[in-house]
Amino acid sequence: MTKEFKTVAESIVTISELMLPSRSNFNGKIHGGYVLSLLDQIAFACASKHSGVYCVTASVDTVDFLNPIEIGELLTMKASVNFVGSSSMLVGIRVEAENIQTGEVKHCNSSYFTMVAKDNEGKSVKVPGLILKTEDDIRRFAKSIKRYDNKKKRRAEFHETDFVSEEHLHIVEGYNVKIER
């Protein structure tokens, strides 16, 4: 039987992986695409752990690459459900890299994924609510509401048909762009 509410702590997933040369780009840093793949995996695990069912990625709301990840560092990702709707969950992920020789830890990435719980037929299903116990839980939930509201405003503002080139030429003025017709 699925719980009606779960604590944030019940959804937490932590994954660590040593960064190997095979994961690097041409500059010798860990490839951002590989990190995105790991982020999607932990978001899935976290959302599925909270909901108790299969989950899909609905959107990648934010991915901020803050510091490069070096070959040989221990990458640790920590994910938790920060917000729940009826069938959706906003999963916050913090990525840190540790130099295993010096012990120095740096914050490399913060990300937010919207995940949706699905049944066996692919229909969205209700997820347990969140029990907020700590100040961090409350802060993250409140910030997630703000993110959700901003996302709705952005969607409402940017419909493809809303931008007719002649009427919106003033928007591109002052940017590094040249219009040729």
PDB file of C-alpha atoms in Angstrom:
ATOM      1  CA  MET A   1       0.000   0.000   0.000  1.00  0.00           C
ATOM      2  CA  THR A   2       1.327   3.428  -0.960  1.00  0.00           C
ATOM      3  CA  LYS A   3       1.686   6.028   1.766  1.00  0.00           C
ATOM      4  CA  GLU A   4      -0.428   9.179   1.457  1.00  0.00           C
ATOM      5  CA  PHE A   5       2.547  11.336   2.521  1.00  0.00           C
ATOM      6  CA  LYS A   6       6.295  10.744   2.695  1.00  0.00           C
ATOM      7  CA  THR A   7       9.107  12.765   4.172  1.00  0.00           C
ATOM      8  CA  VAL A   8      11.693  14.384   1.937  1.00  0.00           C
ATOM      9  CA  ALA A   9      14.307  12.179   3.624  1.00  0.00           C
ATOM     10  CA  GLU A  10      12.516   9.064   2.339  1.00  0.00           C
ATOM     11  CA  SER A  11      13.196  10.140  -1.259  1.00  0.00           C
ATOM     12  CA  ILE A  12      16.896  10.962  -0.948  1.00  0.00           C
ATOM     13  CA  VAL A  13      19.238   9.113  -3.286  1.00  0.00           C
ATOM     14  CA  THR A  14      23.015   9.520  -3.299  1.00  0.00           C
ATOM     15  CA  ILE A  15      25.277   8.167  -6.015  1.00  0.00           C
ATOM     16  CA  SER A  16      29.074   8.384  -6.218  1.00  0.00           C
ATOM     17  CA  GLU A  17      31.267   7.488  -9.168  1.00  0.00           C
ATOM     18  CA  LEU A  18      34.959   7.860  -9.928  1.00  0.00           C
ATOM     19  CA  MET A  19      35.446   9.973 -13.051  1.00  0.00           C
ATOM     20  CA  LEU A  20      37.438   8.025 -15.636  1.00  0.00           C
ATOM     21  CA  PRO A  21      39.337   9.307 -18.689  1.00  0.00           C
ATOM     22  CA  SER A  22      36.796   7.618 -20.974  1.00  0.00           C
ATOM     23  CA  ARG A  23      34.203  10.155 -19.724  1.00  0.00           C
ATOM     24  CA  SER A  24      36.262  13.217 -20.653  1.00  0.00           C
ATOM     25  CA  ASN A  25      35.923  15.699 -23.488  1.00  0.00           C
ATOM     26  CA  PHE A  26      38.715  17.051 -25.703  1.00  0.00           C
ATOM     27  CA  ASN A  27      39.691  19.536 -22.994  1.00  0.00           C
ATOM     28  CA  GLY A  28      40.325  16.816 -20.410  1.00  0.00           C
ATOM     29  CA  LYS A  29      37.236  17.655 -18.329  1.00  0.00           C
ATOM     30  CA  ILE A  30      34.312  15.320 -17.743  1.00  0.00           C
ATOM     31  CA  HIS A  31      31.851  15.667 -20.604  1.00  0.00           C
ATOM     32  CA  GLY A  32      28.707  17.638 -19.710  1.00  0.00           C
ATOM     33  CA  GLY A  33      26.562  15.175 -21.654  1.00  0.00           C
ATOM     34  CA  TYR A  34      27.773  12.341 -19.448  1.00  0.00           C
ATOM     35  CA  VAL A  35      26.909  14.363 -16.342  1.00  0.00           C
ATOM     36  CA  LEU A  36      23.431  15.043 -17.780  1.00  0.00           C
ATOM     37  CA  SER A  37      22.938  11.301 -18.251  1.00  0.00           C
ATOM     38  CA  LEU A  38      23.852  10.682 -14.603  1.00  0.00           C
ATOM     39  CA  LEU A  39      21.522  13.492 -13.515  1.00  0.00           C
ATOM     40  CA  ASP A  40      18.628  11.904 -15.391  1.00  0.00           C
ATOM     41  CA  GLN A  41      19.348   8.530 -13.794  1.00  0.00           C
ATOM     42  CA  ILE A  42      19.382   9.869 -10.248  1.00  0.00           C
ATOM     43  CA  ALA A  43      16.259  11.978 -10.889  1.00  0.00           C
ATOM     44  CA  PHE A  44      14.490   8.799 -12.043  1.00  0.00           C
ATOM     45  CA  ALA A  45      15.664   6.847  -8.995  1.00  0.00           C
ATOM     46  CA  CYS A  46      14.643   9.597  -6.589  1.00  0.00           C
ATOM     47  CA  ALA A  47      11.188  10.148  -8.122  1.00  0.00           C
ATOM     48  CA  SER A  48      10.513   6.414  -8.389  1.00  0.00           C
ATOM     49  CA  LYS A  49      11.574   5.928  -4.777  1.00  0.00           C
ATOM     50  CA  HIS A  50       9.136   8.639  -3.661  1.00  0.00           C
ATOM     51  CA  SER A  51       6.223   7.583  -5.858  1.00  0.00           C
ATOM     52  CA  GLY A  52       6.722   3.826  -5.766  1.00  0.00           C
ATOM     53  CA  VAL A  53       6.114   3.606  -9.527  1.00  0.00           C
ATOM     54  CA  TYR A  54       7.903   4.119 -12.835  1.00  0.00           C
ATOM     55  CA  CYS A  55       8.656   7.775 -13.594  1.00  0.00           C
ATOM     56  CA  VAL A  56       9.535   9.695 -16.744  1.00  0.00           C
ATOM     57  CA  THR A  57      11.404  12.943 -17.250  1.00  0.00           C
ATOM     58  CA  ALA A  58       8.908  15.677 -18.153  1.00  0.00           C
ATOM     59  CA  SER A  59      11.415  18.518 -18.253  1.00  0.00           C
ATOM     60  CA  VAL A  60      14.890  19.509 -17.270  1.00  0.00           C
ATOM     61  CA  ASP A  61      14.130  22.822 -15.649  1.00  0.00           C
ATOM     62  CA  THR A  62      17.601  23.991 -14.750  1.00  0.00           C
ATOM     63  CA  VAL A  63      21.122  22.679 -15.182  1.00  0.00           C
ATOM     64  CA  ASP A  64      23.795  25.039 -13.929  1.00  0.00           C
ATOM     65  CA  PHE A  65      27.365  23.901 -14.579  1.00  0.00           C
ATOM     66  CA  LEU A  66      29.349  25.787 -11.944  1.00  0.00           C
ATOM     67  CA  ASN A  67      32.780  24.148 -11.930  1.00  0.00           C
ATOM     68  CA  PRO A  68      34.479  21.629 -14.222  1.00  0.00           C
ATOM     69  CA  ILE A  69      34.822  18.034 -13.107  1.00  0.00           C
ATOM     70  CA  GLU A  70      38.319  16.599 -13.481  1.00  0.00           C
ATOM     71  CA  ILE A  71      39.420  13.097 -14.404  1.00  0.00           C
ATOM     72  CA  GLY A  72      40.121  11.138 -11.210  1.00  0.00           C
ATOM     73  CA  GLU A  73      37.698  13.071  -9.015  1.00  0.00           C
ATOM     74  CA  LEU A  74      34.961  11.309  -7.066  1.00  0.00           C
ATOM     75  CA  LEU A  75      31.636  12.667  -8.293  1.00  0.00           C
ATOM     76  CA  THR A  76      28.806  12.571  -5.762  1.00  0.00           C
ATOM     77  CA  MET A  77      25.212  13.421  -6.629  1.00  0.00           C
ATOM     78  CA  LYS A  78      22.531  13.889  -4.013  1.00  0.00           C
ATOM     79  CA  ALA A  79      18.885  14.099  -5.083  1.00  0.00           C
ATOM     80  CA  SER A  80      15.674  14.720  -3.198  1.00  0.00           C
ATOM     81  CA  VAL A  81      12.065  15.456  -4.043  1.00  0.00           C
ATOM     82  CA  ASN A  82      11.640  19.178  -3.376  1.00  0.00           C
ATOM     83  CA  PHE A  83       8.036  19.590  -4.532  1.00  0.00           C
ATOM     84  CA  VAL A  84       5.084  17.414  -5.522  1.00  0.00           C
ATOM     85  CA  GLY A  85       2.010  18.107  -7.593  1.00  0.00           C
ATOM     86  CA  SER A  86      -0.683  15.551  -8.241  1.00  0.00           C
ATOM     87  CA  SER A  87       1.446  13.277 -10.453  1.00  0.00           C
ATOM     88  CA  SER A  88       4.614  15.322 -10.869  1.00  0.00           C
ATOM     89  CA  MET A  89       7.642  15.818  -8.669  1.00  0.00           C
ATOM     90  CA  LEU A  90      10.425  18.369  -8.818  1.00  0.00           C
ATOM     91  CA  VAL A  91      13.706  16.646  -8.031  1.00  0.00           C
ATOM     92  CA  GLY A  92      16.605  18.833  -6.897  1.00  0.00           C
ATOM     93  CA  ILE A  93      20.105  17.491  -7.471  1.00  0.00           C
ATOM     94  CA  ARG A  94      23.411  18.732  -6.083  1.00  0.00           C
ATOM     95  CA  VAL A  95      26.637  17.541  -7.697  1.00  0.00           C
ATOM     96  CA  GLU A  96      29.987  17.733  -5.939  1.00  0.00           C
ATOM     97  CA  ALA A  97      33.415  16.545  -7.012  1.00  0.00           C
ATOM     98  CA  GLU A  98      36.086  15.519  -4.539  1.00  0.00           C
ATOM     99  CA  ASN A  99      39.787  15.387  -5.229  1.00  0.00           C
ATOM    100  CA  ILE A 100      40.431  12.045  -3.528  1.00  0.00           C
ATOM    101  CA  GLN A 101      44.097  12.867  -2.934  1.00  0.00           C
ATOM    102  CA  THR A 102      43.598  16.227  -1.205  1.00  0.00           C
ATOM    103  CA  GLY A 103      40.034  15.844   0.075  1.00  0.00           C
ATOM    104  CA  GLU A 104      39.036  19.168  -1.525  1.00  0.00           C
ATOM    105  CA  VAL A 105      35.333  19.210  -2.439  1.00  0.00           C
ATOM    106  CA  LYS A 106      33.767  21.606  -4.926  1.00  0.00           C
ATOM    107  CA  HIS A 107      30.149  22.249  -5.876  1.00  0.00           C
ATOM    108  CA  CYS A 108      29.957  21.501  -9.623  1.00  0.00           C
ATOM    109  CA  ASN A 109      26.309  21.472 -10.578  1.00  0.00           C
ATOM    110  CA  SER A 110      22.788  22.194  -9.378  1.00  0.00           C
ATOM    111  CA  SER A 111      19.886  20.790 -11.350  1.00  0.00           C
ATOM    112  CA  TYR A 112      16.115  20.528 -11.226  1.00  0.00           C
ATOM    113  CA  PHE A 113      14.181  17.826 -13.079  1.00  0.00           C
ATOM    114  CA  THR A 114      10.405  17.525 -13.296  1.00  0.00           C
ATOM    115  CA  MET A 115       9.441  13.865 -13.181  1.00  0.00           C
ATOM    116  CA  VAL A 116       5.984  12.333 -13.683  1.00  0.00           C
ATOM    117  CA  ALA A 117       4.737   9.093 -12.150  1.00  0.00           C
ATOM    118  CA  LYS A 118       3.192   6.613 -14.609  1.00  0.00           C
ATOM    119  CA  ASP A 119       1.230   3.374 -14.359  1.00  0.00           C
ATOM    120  CA  ASN A 120       1.736   0.300 -16.564  1.00  0.00           C
ATOM    121  CA  GLU A 121      -0.452   1.810 -19.316  1.00  0.00           C
ATOM    122  CA  GLY A 122       1.543   5.055 -19.338  1.00  0.00           C
ATOM    123  CA  LYS A 123      -1.118   7.113 -17.575  1.00  0.00           C
ATOM    124  CA  SER A 124      -0.114   9.625 -14.924  1.00  0.00           C
ATOM    125  CA  VAL A 125      -0.770   8.507 -11.357  1.00  0.00           C
ATOM    126  CA  LYS A 126      -1.109  10.355  -8.066  1.00  0.00           C
ATOM    127  CA  VAL A 127       2.037  10.634  -5.972  1.00  0.00           C
ATOM    128  CA  PRO A 128       2.340  10.858  -2.194  1.00  0.00           C
ATOM    129  CA  GLY A 129       2.424  14.330  -0.709  1.00  0.00           C
ATOM    130  CA  LEU A 130       5.484  15.663   1.103  1.00  0.00           C
ATOM    131  CA  ILE A 131       6.026  15.945   4.819  1.00  0.00           C
ATOM    132  CA  LEU A 132       8.306  18.941   5.374  1.00  0.00           C
ATOM    133  CA  LYS A 133      10.357  18.547   8.560  1.00  0.00           C
ATOM    134  CA  THR A 134      13.330  20.874   8.236  1.00  0.00           C
ATOM    135  CA  GLU A 135      13.909  24.506   7.325  1.00  0.00           C
ATOM    136  CA  ASP A 136      15.688  23.267   4.178  1.00  0.00           C
ATOM    137  CA  ASP A 137      12.620  21.180   3.228  1.00  0.00           C
ATOM    138  CA  ILE A 138      10.345  24.220   3.582  1.00  0.00           C
ATOM    139  CA  ARG A 139      12.770  26.544   1.725  1.00  0.00           C
ATOM    140  CA  ARG A 140      13.170  24.096  -1.161  1.00  0.00           C
ATOM    141  CA  PHE A 141       9.411  23.550  -1.426  1.00  0.00           C
ATOM    142  CA  ALA A 142       8.742  27.316  -1.436  1.00  0.00           C
ATOM    143  CA  LYS A 143      11.466  27.951  -4.042  1.00  0.00           C
ATOM    144  CA  SER A 144       9.981  25.152  -6.160  1.00  0.00           C
ATOM    145  CA  ILE A 145       6.579  26.867  -6.110  1.00  0.00           C
ATOM    146  CA  LYS A 146       8.292  30.016  -7.390  1.00  0.00           C
ATOM    147  CA  ARG A 147      10.080  27.992 -10.120  1.00  0.00           C
ATOM    148  CA  TYR A 148       6.778  26.387 -11.117  1.00  0.00           C
ATOM    149  CA  ASP A 149       5.030  29.770 -11.328  1.00  0.00           C
ATOM    150  CA  ASN A 150       7.886  31.207 -13.436  1.00  0.00           C
ATOM    151  CA  LYS A 151       7.726  28.189 -15.738  1.00  0.00           C
ATOM    152  CA  LYS A 152       3.979  28.720 -16.284  1.00  0.00           C
ATOM    153  CA  LYS A 153       4.564  32.425 -17.061  1.00  0.00           C
ATOM    154  CA  ARG A 154       7.359  31.565 -19.504  1.00  0.00           C
ATOM    155  CA  ARG A 155       5.157  29.063 -21.331  1.00  0.00           C
ATOM    156  CA  ALA A 156       2.322  31.572 -21.570  1.00  0.00           C
ATOM    157  CA  GLU A 157       4.657  34.286 -22.865  1.00  0.00           C
ATOM    158  CA  PHE A 158       6.528  32.328 -25.527  1.00  0.00           C
ATOM    159  CA  HIS A 159       4.171  30.815 -28.047  1.00  0.00           C
ATOM    160  CA  GLU A 160       5.713  30.388 -31.494  1.00  0.00           C
ATOM    161  CA  THR A 161       2.879  32.284 -33.158  1.00  0.00           C
ATOM    162  CA  ASP A 162       3.321  35.243 -30.786  1.00  0.00           C
ATOM    163  CA  PHE A 163       6.476  36.394 -32.579  1.00  0.00           C
ATOM    164  CA  VAL A 164       5.962  37.897 -36.010  1.00  0.00           C
ATOM    165  CA  SER A 165       9.356  39.079 -37.264  1.00  0.00           C
ATOM    166  CA  GLU A 166       8.288  42.563 -38.444  1.00  0.00           C
ATOM    167  CA  GLU A 167       6.510  43.392 -35.210  1.00  0.00           C
ATOM    168  CA  HIS A 168       9.362  42.190 -33.018  1.00  0.00           C
ATOM    169  CA  LEU A 169      12.456  43.576 -34.687  1.00  0.00           C
ATOM    170  CA  HIS A 170      12.963  45.924 -31.724  1.00  0.00           C
ATOM    171  CA  ILE A 171      13.559  42.897 -29.473  1.00  0.00           C
ATOM    172  CA  VAL A 172      16.732  41.869 -31.332  1.00  0.00           C
ATOM    173  CA  GLU A 173      18.220  45.376 -31.453  1.00  0.00           C
ATOM    174  CA  GLY A 174      21.442  45.677 -29.490  1.00  0.00           C
ATOM    175  CA  TYR A 175      22.317  41.992 -29.737  1.00  0.00           C
ATOM    176  CA  ASN A 176      25.142  40.356 -31.694  1.00  0.00           C
ATOM    177  CA  VAL A 177      22.960  39.549 -34.697  1.00  0.00           C
ATOM    178  CA  LYS A 178      22.711  40.574 -38.330  1.00  0.00           C
ATOM    179  CA  ILE A 179      19.459  40.233 -40.281  1.00  0.00           C
ATOM    180  CA  GLU A 180      19.801  39.378 -43.969  1.00  0.00           C
ATOM    181  CA  ARG A 181      16.779  38.935 -46.173  1.00  0.00           C
TER     182      ARG A 181
END
